[in-house]
CSV table of C-alpha atoms and ligand atoms in Angstrom, one decimal:
chain,number,residue,atom,x,y,z
T,167,MET,CA,-48.9,-35.4,35.0
T,168,ALA,CA,-48.2,-33.1,32.2
T,169,TYR,CA,-51.2,-32.2,30.1
T,170,ILE,CA,-51.0,-34.5,27.0
T,171,GLU,CA,-52.8,-33.3,24.2
T,172,PRO,CA,-55.3,-35.6,22.7
T,173,ALA,CA,-53.9,-37.7,19.8
T,174,PRO,CA,-54.4,-36.5,16.4
T,175,ILE,CA,-57.3,-37.9,14.4
T,176,LYS,CA,-55.9,-41.1,13.0
T,177,ASP,CA,-58.4,-42.3,10.6
T,178,LYS,CA,-57.3,-41.5,7.4
T,179,GLU,CA,-60.6,-41.2,5.7
T,180,ASN,CA,-61.7,-38.9,8.3
T,181,PRO,CA,-62.5,-35.8,6.6
T,182,LEU,CA,-60.5,-33.5,8.9
T,183,GLU,CA,-57.7,-35.6,8.2
T,184,SER,CA,-58.5,-35.2,4.8
T,185,MET,CA,-58.4,-31.4,4.9
T,186,MET,CA,-54.6,-31.5,6.4
T,187,GLU,CA,-53.4,-33.7,3.8
T,188,ARG,CA,-54.7,-31.1,1.1
T,189,PHE,CA,-53.2,-28.4,3.2
T,190,ASN,CA,-49.9,-30.1,3.2
T,191,ILE,CA,-50.2,-30.8,-0.6
T,192,ALA,CA,-51.2,-27.0,-1.2
T,193,ALA,CA,-48.7,-25.5,1.1
T,194,GLU,CA,-45.8,-27.5,-0.6
T,195,LYS,CA,-46.8,-26.5,-4.2
T,196,LEU,CA,-46.9,-22.8,-2.9
T,197,GLY,CA,-43.3,-23.4,-1.3
T,198,LEU,CA,-44.7,-22.4,2.0
T,199,SER,CA,-41.7,-21.5,4.8
T,200,SER,CA,-41.7,-24.1,7.3
T,201,GLU,CA,-41.6,-21.1,9.9
T,202,VAL,CA,-45.1,-19.9,8.3
T,203,TYR,CA,-46.4,-23.5,7.9
T,204,ASN,CA,-45.8,-24.2,11.7
T,205,VAL,CA,-47.6,-20.6,12.3
T,206,LEU,CA,-50.6,-22.0,10.5
T,207,LYS,CA,-50.7,-25.2,11.6
T,208,ASN,CA,-51.0,-24.3,15.5
T,209,PRO,CA,-54.4,-22.6,16.4
T,210,ALA,CA,-53.6,-19.1,18.1
T,211,LYS,CA,-56.0,-19.3,21.3
T,212,GLN,CA,-57.7,-22.7,22.9
T,213,VAL,CA,-60.1,-22.3,25.7
T,214,ILE,CA,-61.8,-24.7,27.8
T,215,VAL,CA,-64.1,-24.1,30.4
T,216,SER,CA,-66.4,-25.8,33.0
T,217,LEU,CA,-69.9,-24.9,33.1
T,218,PRO,CA,-72.1,-25.8,36.0
T,219,ILE,CA,-75.8,-25.7,35.3
T,220,THR,CA,-78.8,-25.9,37.4
T,221,MET,CA,-80.8,-28.6,35.6
T,222,ASP,CA,-84.6,-28.7,35.9
T,223,ASN,CA,-84.4,-31.5,38.5
T,224,GLY,CA,-82.5,-29.0,40.6
T,225,LYS,CA,-79.3,-30.7,40.3
T,226,ILE,CA,-76.1,-29.2,39.2
T,227,GLN,CA,-74.1,-30.8,36.1
T,228,VAL,CA,-71.3,-29.7,34.7
T,229,PHE,CA,-70.8,-29.1,30.9
T,230,GLU,CA,-67.4,-28.8,29.2
T,231,GLY,CA,-67.2,-25.9,26.8
T,232,ILE,CA,-64.6,-25.1,24.3
T,233,ARG,CA,-63.7,-22.5,21.7
T,234,VAL,CA,-60.7,-22.4,19.7
T,235,ILE,CA,-59.2,-19.5,17.6
T,236,HIS,CA,-57.2,-21.1,15.0
T,237,SER,CA,-56.3,-17.5,13.3
T,238,ASN,CA,-57.1,-14.2,13.7
T,239,ILE,CA,-54.4,-13.0,11.0
T,240,LEU,CA,-56.9,-11.5,8.5
T,241,GLY,CA,-59.4,-10.5,10.9
T,242,PRO,CA,-61.7,-11.6,14.1
T,243,ALA,CA,-62.1,-15.3,14.0
T,244,LYS,CA,-65.4,-16.4,12.6
T,245,GLY,CA,-67.0,-19.9,13.1
T,246,GLY,CA,-70.1,-21.8,14.5
T,247,ILE,CA,-70.8,-23.2,17.9
T,248,ARG,CA,-72.0,-26.9,18.1
T,249,PHE,CA,-73.9,-28.4,20.9
T,250,ALA,CA,-72.9,-32.5,20.5
T,251,PRO,CA,-72.5,-35.4,22.9
T,252,ASP,CA,-69.1,-36.1,21.4
T,253,VAL,CA,-67.6,-32.9,20.7
T,254,HIS,CA,-63.9,-32.8,21.7
T,255,LEU,CA,-61.3,-30.2,21.2
T,256,ASP,CA,-59.0,-31.9,18.6
T,257,GLU,CA,-62.3,-31.9,16.1
T,258,VAL,CA,-63.2,-28.3,17.1
T,259,ARG,CA,-59.2,-27.0,16.3
T,260,ALA,CA,-59.6,-28.8,12.9
T,261,LEU,CA,-63.0,-26.9,12.1
T,262,ALA,CA,-61.6,-23.8,13.3
T,263,ALA,CA,-58.8,-24.3,10.9
T,264,TRP,CA,-61.2,-25.2,8.0
T,265,MET,CA,-63.1,-21.9,8.7
T,266,THR,CA,-59.7,-20.1,8.4
T,267,TRP,CA,-59.2,-21.4,4.6
T,268,LYS,CA,-63.0,-20.9,4.0
T,269,CYS,CA,-62.9,-17.3,4.8
T,270,ALA,CA,-59.9,-16.7,2.8
T,271,VAL,CA,-60.9,-18.2,-0.1
T,272,VAL,CA,-63.8,-15.9,-0.7
T,273,ASP,CA,-61.7,-13.0,0.6
T,274,ILE,CA,-63.8,-11.8,3.7
T,275,PRO,CA,-61.8,-10.0,6.4
T,276,TYR,CA,-62.1,-12.9,8.9
T,277,GLY,CA,-59.7,-15.7,10.5
T,278,GLY,CA,-61.2,-19.0,11.6
T,279,GLY,CA,-62.7,-20.2,15.0
T,280,LYS,CA,-65.1,-22.8,16.3
T,281,GLY,CA,-66.6,-23.8,19.5
T,282,GLY,CA,-68.4,-26.9,21.2
T,283,VAL,CA,-70.0,-27.7,24.4
T,284,ARG,CA,-70.4,-31.3,25.1
T,285,CYS,CA,-73.9,-31.9,25.7
T,286,ASN,CA,-76.9,-33.5,24.1
T,287,PRO,CA,-79.4,-30.9,23.2
T,288,ARG,CA,-82.1,-33.3,22.3
T,289,GLU,CA,-82.2,-34.4,26.0
T,290,MET,CA,-82.4,-31.3,27.4
T,291,SER,CA,-85.3,-28.9,28.1
T,292,ALA,CA,-85.3,-25.2,26.4
T,293,GLY,CA,-84.6,-23.7,29.9
T,294,GLU,CA,-81.5,-25.8,30.5
T,295,ILE,CA,-80.3,-25.0,26.9
T,296,GLU,CA,-80.6,-21.6,27.4
T,297,ARG,CA,-78.8,-21.3,30.8
T,298,LEU,CA,-76.0,-23.4,29.4
T,299,MET,CA,-75.7,-20.7,26.1
T,300,ARG,CA,-75.9,-17.9,28.7
T,301,ALA,CA,-73.2,-19.9,31.0
T,302,TYR,CA,-71.1,-20.6,27.8
T,303,THR,CA,-71.3,-16.8,26.6
T,304,LEU,CA,-70.2,-15.2,29.8
T,305,ALA,CA,-67.4,-17.7,30.3
T,306,MET,CA,-66.3,-16.8,27.0
T,307,ILE,CA,-66.9,-13.1,27.3
T,308,ASP,CA,-63.3,-12.0,26.9
T,309,VAL,CA,-63.1,-14.3,24.1
T,310,PHE,CA,-66.1,-13.4,21.9
T,311,GLY,CA,-66.6,-9.7,20.6
T,312,PRO,CA,-67.4,-8.0,17.3
T,313,ASP,CA,-64.0,-7.4,16.5
T,314,LYS,CA,-62.2,-10.5,18.0
T,315,ASP,CA,-64.6,-13.6,17.6
T,316,ILE,CA,-67.8,-13.7,16.1
T,317,PRO,CA,-69.8,-17.1,16.6
T,318,ALA,CA,-72.7,-18.2,14.7
T,319,PRO,CA,-74.9,-21.5,14.7
T,320,ASP,CA,-73.5,-24.9,13.9
T,321,MET,CA,-74.6,-28.3,14.6
T,322,GLY,CA,-77.3,-28.4,17.5
T,323,THR,CA,-77.7,-24.6,17.6
T,324,GLY,CA,-79.8,-22.2,15.8
T,325,PRO,CA,-81.2,-18.7,15.7
T,326,ARG,CA,-82.8,-19.2,19.4
T,327,GLU,CA,-79.2,-19.8,21.0
T,328,MET,CA,-77.5,-16.8,19.1
T,329,ALA,CA,-80.4,-14.7,20.4
T,330,TRP,CA,-79.5,-15.8,23.9
T,331,LEU,CA,-75.8,-15.2,23.3
T,332,MET,CA,-76.2,-11.5,21.8
T,333,ASP,CA,-78.3,-10.8,24.9
T,334,GLU,CA,-76.0,-12.1,27.4
T,335,TYR,CA,-73.2,-10.6,25.9
T,336,SER,CA,-75.1,-7.5,25.4
T,337,LYS,CA,-75.8,-7.3,29.1
T,338,ALA,CA,-72.5,-7.7,30.5
T,339,HIS,CA,-71.3,-4.7,28.3
T,340,GLY,CA,-74.5,-2.6,29.3
T,341,MET,CA,-75.4,-2.1,25.7
T,342,THR,CA,-77.0,-4.1,22.5
T,343,VAL,CA,-74.3,-5.6,20.6
T,344,ASN,CA,-75.6,-7.5,17.8
T,345,ALA,CA,-72.4,-7.9,15.7
T,346,VAL,CA,-70.9,-10.1,18.0
T,347,VAL,CA,-72.8,-13.3,16.7
T,348,THR,CA,-74.5,-13.9,13.2
T,349,GLY,CA,-77.3,-16.5,12.5
T,350,LYS,CA,-79.6,-14.2,14.5
T,351,PRO,CA,-83.3,-14.2,14.0
T,352,LEU,CA,-84.1,-11.4,11.6
T,353,VAL,CA,-85.9,-9.3,14.2
T,354,LEU,CA,-82.5,-9.2,16.2
T,355,GLY,CA,-80.3,-8.2,13.3
T,356,GLY,CA,-80.2,-11.4,11.2
T,357,SER,CA,-79.3,-11.0,7.5
T,358,LEU,CA,-82.4,-11.5,4.6
T,359,GLY,CA,-80.9,-13.9,2.1
T,360,ARG,CA,-79.0,-15.9,5.0
T,361,THR,CA,-81.2,-18.9,4.6
T,362,GLU,CA,-80.6,-19.7,0.9
T,363,ALA,CA,-77.2,-18.3,1.0
T,364,THR,CA,-75.4,-21.7,0.9
T,365,GLY,CA,-77.5,-23.6,-1.5
T,366,ARG,CA,-77.2,-20.0,-3.6
T,367,GLY,CA,-73.5,-20.3,-3.4
T,368,VAL,CA,-73.4,-23.8,-4.9
T,369,MET,CA,-75.6,-22.7,-7.8
T,370,VAL,CA,-73.0,-19.9,-8.5
T,371,THR,CA,-70.0,-21.9,-8.2
T,372,ALA,CA,-71.7,-24.6,-10.5
T,373,LEU,CA,-72.6,-22.4,-13.1
T,374,ALA,CA,-69.2,-20.9,-13.2
T,375,ALA,CA,-67.5,-24.4,-13.6
T,376,MET,CA,-70.1,-25.3,-16.4
T,377,GLN,CA,-69.0,-22.6,-18.3
T,378,LYS,CA,-65.4,-23.4,-18.2
T,379,LEU,CA,-66.4,-27.2,-19.1
T,380,LYS,CA,-68.4,-26.1,-21.7
T,381,ILE,CA,-71.7,-27.5,-20.1
T,382,ASN,CA,-75.0,-26.1,-21.3
T,383,PRO,CA,-77.2,-25.5,-18.2
T,384,PHE,CA,-80.3,-26.0,-20.3
T,385,GLN,CA,-79.4,-29.6,-21.5
T,386,ALA,CA,-77.4,-30.7,-18.0
T,387,THR,CA,-78.6,-33.5,-15.6
T,388,CYS,CA,-78.0,-33.2,-12.1
T,389,ALA,CA,-78.4,-35.5,-9.0
T,390,VAL,CA,-78.4,-33.7,-5.4
T,391,GLN,CA,-77.7,-35.7,-2.2
T,392,GLY,CA,-79.3,-34.1,0.5
T,393,PHE,CA,-82.5,-32.5,0.8
T,394,GLY,CA,-81.9,-30.2,3.6
T,395,ASN,CA,-81.3,-26.5,3.6
T,396,VAL,CA,-78.1,-26.6,1.5
T,397,GLY,CA,-79.2,-29.5,-1.0
T,398,SER,CA,-83.2,-28.0,-1.5
T,399,TRP,CA,-82.0,-24.7,-2.3
T,400,ALA,CA,-79.3,-25.6,-4.3
T,401,ALA,CA,-81.5,-28.1,-6.3
T,402,GLN,CA,-84.3,-25.1,-6.8
T,403,LEU,CA,-82.0,-22.5,-7.9
T,404,LEU,CA,-80.1,-24.9,-10.5
T,405,GLU,CA,-83.6,-25.9,-11.6
T,406,GLU,CA,-84.5,-22.3,-12.0
T,407,ARG,CA,-81.5,-21.9,-14.4
T,408,GLY,CA,-82.3,-24.7,-16.4
T,409,LEU,CA,-80.7,-28.0,-15.2
T,410,ARG,CA,-82.8,-30.9,-14.7
T,411,ILE,CA,-82.6,-32.1,-11.6
T,412,VAL,CA,-83.1,-36.1,-12.0
T,413,ALA,CA,-82.4,-37.4,-8.3
T,414,ILE,CA,-82.6,-36.2,-4.8
T,415,SER,CA,-82.2,-37.8,-1.7
T,416,ASP,CA,-82.5,-37.6,2.1
T,417,ILE,CA,-82.3,-40.0,5.2
T,418,SER,CA,-85.4,-41.7,3.8
T,419,GLY,CA,-84.0,-42.4,0.6
T,420,ALA,CA,-83.1,-41.5,-2.8
T,421,TYR,CA,-85.7,-40.6,-5.5
T,422,HIS,CA,-85.1,-40.7,-9.4
T,423,ASN,CA,-86.9,-39.4,-12.2
T,424,LYS,CA,-85.2,-39.2,-15.4
T,425,ASN,CA,-87.3,-36.7,-16.9
T,426,GLY,CA,-86.6,-34.3,-13.8
T,427,ILE,CA,-88.2,-34.1,-10.7
T,428,ASN,CA,-90.1,-30.8,-9.9
T,429,ILE,CA,-88.4,-29.5,-7.1
T,430,GLN,CA,-91.0,-27.0,-5.9
T,431,ASP,CA,-93.3,-30.1,-5.6
T,432,ALA,CA,-90.9,-32.1,-3.5
T,433,ILE,CA,-90.2,-28.9,-1.3
T,434,ALA,CA,-93.8,-28.5,-0.7
T,435,TYR,CA,-94.1,-32.1,-0.1
T,436,ARG,CA,-91.1,-32.3,2.4
T,437,ASP,CA,-92.3,-29.6,4.2
T,438,SER,CA,-95.9,-31.0,4.4
T,439,ASN,CA,-94.5,-34.3,5.6
T,440,LYS,CA,-92.4,-33.4,9.0
T,441,GLY,CA,-89.3,-32.4,6.9
T,442,THR,CA,-88.6,-35.7,5.0
T,443,LEU,CA,-89.2,-37.0,1.5
T,444,GLU,CA,-90.9,-40.3,2.5
T,445,GLY,CA,-93.6,-41.4,-0.1
T,446,PHE,CA,-92.6,-38.8,-2.5
T,447,LYS,CA,-94.5,-39.6,-5.7
T,448,GLY,CA,-92.6,-37.4,-8.0
T,449,ALA,CA,-89.9,-40.0,-8.5
T,450,GLU,CA,-88.9,-43.7,-8.4
T,451,ILE,CA,-87.1,-44.6,-4.9
T,452,LEU,CA,-83.5,-46.2,-5.5
T,453,SER,CA,-83.0,-49.7,-4.1
T,454,ASP,CA,-79.7,-48.4,-2.6
T,455,PRO,CA,-79.9,-44.7,-1.9
T,456,MET,CA,-75.9,-44.4,-2.3
T,457,GLU,CA,-76.6,-45.0,-6.2
T,458,LEU,CA,-77.6,-41.4,-6.5
T,459,LEU,CA,-73.6,-40.6,-6.6
T,460,GLU,CA,-73.2,-43.3,-9.3
T,461,LEU,CA,-76.1,-41.9,-11.8
T,462,ASP,CA,-75.1,-40.9,-15.2
T,463,VAL,CA,-75.5,-37.0,-14.8
T,464,ASP,CA,-73.7,-34.0,-15.7
T,465,VAL,CA,-73.6,-32.4,-12.2
T,466,LEU,CA,-73.3,-34.3,-8.8
T,467,VAL,CA,-74.0,-32.1,-5.5
T,468,PRO,CA,-73.2,-34.0,-2.3
T,469,ALA,CA,-75.4,-31.6,0.2
T,470,ALA,CA,-75.9,-34.1,3.0
T,471,VAL,CA,-73.1,-35.4,5.1
T,472,GLU,CA,-69.5,-35.8,5.0
T,473,ASP,CA,-67.3,-38.6,3.7
T,474,VAL,CA,-69.7,-40.1,0.9
T,475,ILE,CA,-67.4,-40.4,-2.0
T,476,THR,CA,-64.5,-42.7,-1.1
T,477,ILE,CA,-62.2,-45.2,-2.8
T,478,LYS,CA,-65.2,-47.5,-2.4
T,479,ASN,CA,-67.3,-45.9,-4.8
T,480,VAL,CA,-65.3,-43.1,-6.8
T,481,ASP,CA,-64.7,-45.5,-9.5
T,482,LYS,CA,-68.3,-45.6,-10.1
T,483,ILE,CA,-69.0,-42.0,-10.5
T,484,LYS,CA,-70.0,-40.6,-13.7
T,485,ALA,CA,-70.6,-36.9,-13.4
T,486,LYS,CA,-68.4,-34.6,-15.1
T,487,LEU,CA,-68.7,-32.0,-12.4
T,488,ILE,CA,-68.9,-32.5,-8.4
T,489,VAL,CA,-69.9,-29.2,-6.3
T,490,GLU,CA,-69.4,-29.9,-2.5
T,491,GLY,CA,-72.4,-28.2,-0.9
T,492,ALA,CA,-71.8,-30.5,2.2
T,493,ASN,CA,-68.3,-30.2,4.2
T,494,GLY,CA,-66.1,-33.0,3.3
T,495,PRO,CA,-68.1,-35.0,1.4
T,496,THR,CA,-64.9,-36.5,-0.6
T,497,SER,CA,-62.1,-38.6,1.2
T,498,ALA,CA,-58.5,-37.3,0.6
T,499,LYS,CA,-57.8,-41.2,-0.9
T,500,ALA,CA,-60.7,-40.3,-3.6
T,501,ASP,CA,-59.1,-37.0,-4.9
T,502,ALA,CA,-56.5,-38.9,-7.2
T,503,ILE,CA,-59.0,-41.1,-9.0
T,504,ILE,CA,-61.4,-38.1,-9.3
T,505,ASN,CA,-58.4,-36.3,-11.1
T,506,GLU,CA,-57.5,-39.2,-13.3
T,507,LYS,CA,-61.2,-39.6,-14.4
T,508,GLY,CA,-61.1,-35.6,-15.4
T,509,ILE,CA,-63.9,-34.9,-13.3
T,510,MET,CA,-63.8,-31.4,-11.9
T,511,ALA,CA,-64.3,-31.0,-8.3
T,512,VAL,CA,-65.4,-27.6,-6.8
T,513,PRO,CA,-64.4,-28.0,-3.3
T,514,ASP,CA,-66.3,-27.3,0.0
T,515,ILE,CA,-64.4,-24.6,1.2
T,516,LEU,CA,-65.1,-22.9,-1.9
T,517,ALA,CA,-68.3,-24.1,-3.0
T,518,ASN,CA,-70.2,-23.7,0.3
T,519,ALA,CA,-68.9,-20.5,1.7
T,520,GLY,CA,-71.7,-18.9,0.5
T,521,GLY,CA,-73.2,-19.2,4.2
T,522,VAL,CA,-70.1,-17.4,5.6
T,523,THR,CA,-70.0,-14.7,3.1
T,524,VAL,CA,-73.9,-13.9,3.9
T,525,SER,CA,-73.0,-14.0,7.6
T,526,TYR,CA,-70.3,-11.5,7.0
T,527,PHE,CA,-72.9,-9.4,5.4
T,528,GLU,CA,-75.1,-9.8,8.7
T,529,TRP,CA,-72.1,-8.6,10.5
T,530,VAL,CA,-71.6,-5.5,8.2
T,531,GLN,CA,-75.0,-4.6,8.4
T,532,ASN,CA,-74.9,-4.6,12.0
T,533,ARG,CA,-72.1,-2.6,12.3
T,534,LEU,CA,-73.6,-0.1,9.5
T,535,GLY,CA,-77.0,-0.2,11.8
T,536,TYR,CA,-78.5,-0.8,8.4
T,537,LYS,CA,-80.7,-3.2,6.7
T,538,TRP,CA,-79.8,-4.4,3.0
T,539,THR,CA,-82.7,-5.8,0.8
T,540,ALA,CA,-82.4,-9.6,-0.4
T,541,GLU,CA,-81.6,-8.3,-3.8
T,542,ARG,CA,-78.6,-6.6,-2.6
T,543,VAL,CA,-77.5,-9.5,-0.7
T,544,ASN,CA,-78.0,-11.6,-3.1
T,545,ARG,CA,-76.3,-9.6,-5.7
T,546,ARG,CA,-73.1,-9.0,-3.5
T,547,SER,CA,-72.6,-12.5,-2.5
T,548,ASP,CA,-73.0,-13.9,-6.0
T,549,ARG,CA,-70.1,-11.6,-6.7
T,550,ILE,CA,-68.1,-12.9,-4.1
T,551,MET,CA,-68.6,-16.3,-5.2
T,552,LYS,CA,-68.0,-16.0,-8.9
T,553,ASP,CA,-65.0,-14.2,-8.0
T,554,ALA,CA,-63.7,-16.6,-5.5
T,555,PHE,CA,-64.4,-19.3,-8.1
T,556,ASP,CA,-62.3,-17.4,-10.9
T,557,HIS,CA,-59.5,-16.7,-8.3
T,558,VAL,CA,-59.5,-20.5,-7.7
T,559,TYR,CA,-59.5,-21.5,-11.3
T,560,GLU,CA,-56.6,-19.3,-12.0
T,561,ALA,CA,-54.6,-21.0,-9.6
T,562,SER,CA,-55.3,-24.5,-10.7
T,563,VAL,CA,-54.1,-23.3,-14.2
T,564,LYS,CA,-51.1,-21.5,-13.0
T,565,TYR,CA,-49.8,-24.2,-10.6
T,566,ASP,CA,-51.2,-27.1,-12.6
T,567,VAL,CA,-53.2,-28.5,-9.8
T,568,PRO,CA,-56.9,-29.5,-9.3
T,569,MET,CA,-59.5,-27.2,-7.9
T,570,ARG,CA,-59.3,-28.5,-4.5
T,571,ILE,CA,-55.5,-27.7,-3.9
T,572,ALA,CA,-55.9,-24.6,-6.1
T,573,ALA,CA,-58.3,-23.5,-3.5
T,574,TYR,CA,-56.1,-24.2,-0.6
T,575,ILE,CA,-53.4,-22.4,-2.4
T,576,VAL,CA,-55.2,-19.1,-2.7
T,577,ALA,CA,-56.2,-19.6,1.0
T,578,ILE,CA,-52.9,-20.2,2.5
T,579,ASP,CA,-51.2,-17.7,0.1
T,580,LYS,CA,-53.4,-15.2,1.3
T,581,VAL,CA,-53.1,-15.8,5.2
T,582,ALA,CA,-49.5,-16.3,4.8
T,583,LYS,CA,-48.8,-13.0,2.9
T,584,THR,CA,-50.7,-11.0,5.4
T,585,TYR,CA,-48.9,-12.7,8.1
T,586,THR,CA,-45.7,-11.8,6.6
T,587,PHE,CA,-46.8,-8.1,5.9
T,588,ARG,CA,-47.9,-8.0,9.6
T,589,GLY,CA,-44.7,-9.6,10.8
T,590,GLY,CA,-44.2,-11.7,14.2
T,591,PHE,CA,-42.5,-10.8,17.3
G,16,NAD,P1,-79.7,-30.2,6.9
G,16,NAD,O1,-79.7,-30.7,8.5
G,16,NAD,O2,-80.7,-28.9,6.8
G,16,NAD,O3,-79.8,-31.1,5.6
G,16,NAD,C1,-79.4,-32.1,5.8
G,16,NAD,C2,-80.0,-33.3,4.9
G,16,NAD,O4,-79.0,-34.2,4.5
G,16,NAD,C3,-81.4,-33.9,5.1
G,16,NAD,O5,-82.2,-33.5,4.2
G,16,NAD,C4,-81.0,-35.1,5.6
G,16,NAD,O6,-82.2,-36.2,5.7
G,16,NAD,C5,-80.1,-35.7,4.6
G,16,NAD,N1,-79.0,-36.7,4.9
G,16,NAD,C6,-78.6,-36.8,6.1
G,16,NAD,N2,-77.9,-37.9,6.0
G,16,NAD,C7,-78.1,-38.3,4.9
G,16,NAD,C8,-77.5,-39.6,3.9
G,16,NAD,N3,-76.6,-40.5,4.7
G,16,NAD,N4,-77.6,-39.7,2.7
G,16,NAD,C9,-78.5,-38.8,1.9
G,16,NAD,N5,-79.0,-37.7,2.7
G,16,NAD,C10,-78.9,-37.6,4.0
G,16,NAD,O7,-78.2,-29.7,6.6
G,16,NAD,P2,-77.6,-28.7,5.6
G,16,NAD,O8,-77.8,-27.4,6.7
G,16,NAD,O9,-78.3,-28.6,4.6
G,16,NAD,O10,-75.9,-29.1,5.7
G,16,NAD,C11,-75.7,-30.1,4.7
G,16,NAD,C12,-74.3,-30.1,4.7
G,16,NAD,O11,-73.9,-28.6,4.2
G,16,NAD,C13,-73.4,-30.1,6.0
G,16,NAD,O12,-72.2,-31.1,5.8
G,16,NAD,C14,-73.2,-29.0,6.3
G,16,NAD,O13,-71.9,-28.9,7.3
G,16,NAD,C15,-72.7,-28.4,5.1
G,16,NAD,N6,-72.8,-26.9,5.0
G,16,NAD,C16,-74.1,-26.0,5.5
G,16,NAD,C17,-74.2,-24.8,5.7
G,16,NAD,C18,-75.2,-24.0,5.8
G,16,NAD,O14,-75.5,-22.9,5.9
G,16,NAD,N7,-76.6,-24.8,6.3
G,16,NAD,C19,-73.0,-24.2,5.2
G,16,NAD,C20,-71.7,-24.8,5.0
G,16,NAD,C21,-71.7,-26.2,4.9
């Protein structure tokens, strides 16, 4: 039987479907030719490998590994590797496309890629994970490369896995090649400033948007959903710039204090409490954690999971500005209502691109063989994020579209123009 592509994701509230809906609107506004549309819609390369691993019990188990390069038009592909039990080709393809737009919107010289290995790292020993990571790297040895495709951590992987990837790739090439992967431990060439980079980009784009909306940060209130890497850094940096953070949340619940939550205290509490805010005394717990999204605040930062602002609750949102720290927190159907209500939404592909920007700096430093100070990293990433915000804002005025569609317009336009100059066969 002929190979049949897995069916596209049918659920309209799915964040990846949501992305395609916005891509289609932007492509139409831009007047993208159908030929270029088809080039950008289809991934450039898809590789599926089978990875037989000797488990600790001596038995061989076979895992599936995927790598998709959606586009290498702007430069080498860039994108994370997720280790998850339900990862599948369709999801990886969509996430790879997402990376293409994210890199293009912040104007860094990368295409988009994504990888996945179908496994459950929570049920595997460190040794099993290491063997799997090394086997995946070797199977992708001709796909990866500092000038071809540069992986990074994603769900279920982190600096430890990136170190193994770098080592395996380096051994196969007979030399140390640290620029093949980002998100490495500092000592292997990781970049200063990477940990806070995404939250920092949220802060920079939030302040830029507040300036356009004439919201004074020193009189503004803010609610942040999610208190992990992105949410807690965004909350801390926004607080430092004068905002009153009146609500934060994590998986344990949402915490509200109209006088403002001391974010340093909340971080210290979380870090001493197995990573959760459960029992935090600096605020009242809300009976329904989703109420956080409906609070009467100036700025709302969803920085937890996808698909939290939907047609079910968008009517109740009172914030004037939404800055999307998470990937895909707003469903496409909710967009129209957000626009009708006059709320500005700084979209994920812009607001959370500070992370990939500093990953790019890691690669630049590795290739230079030189380390930048945290101050230099922050200054340069702030500039990239502010410039990207300004470009998207200008496009939103020029095409008379919301910021989300404008971000896709900027990204698609850049990739399409580059493709046209480079030419095809
Ligand atoms: P994380 O695991 O460090 O933190 C996630 C936080 O969300 C935790 O506090 C968790 O308790 C909380 N959470 C989970 N489900 C929740 C729910 N239903 N309601 C409220 N809180 C909930 O993850 P992160 O790295 O901060 O990533 C958060 C989001 O940002 C994800 O969508 C991720 O894809 C996106 N993102 C992260 C980066 C990065 O550099 N870390 C870059 C780009 C995008």
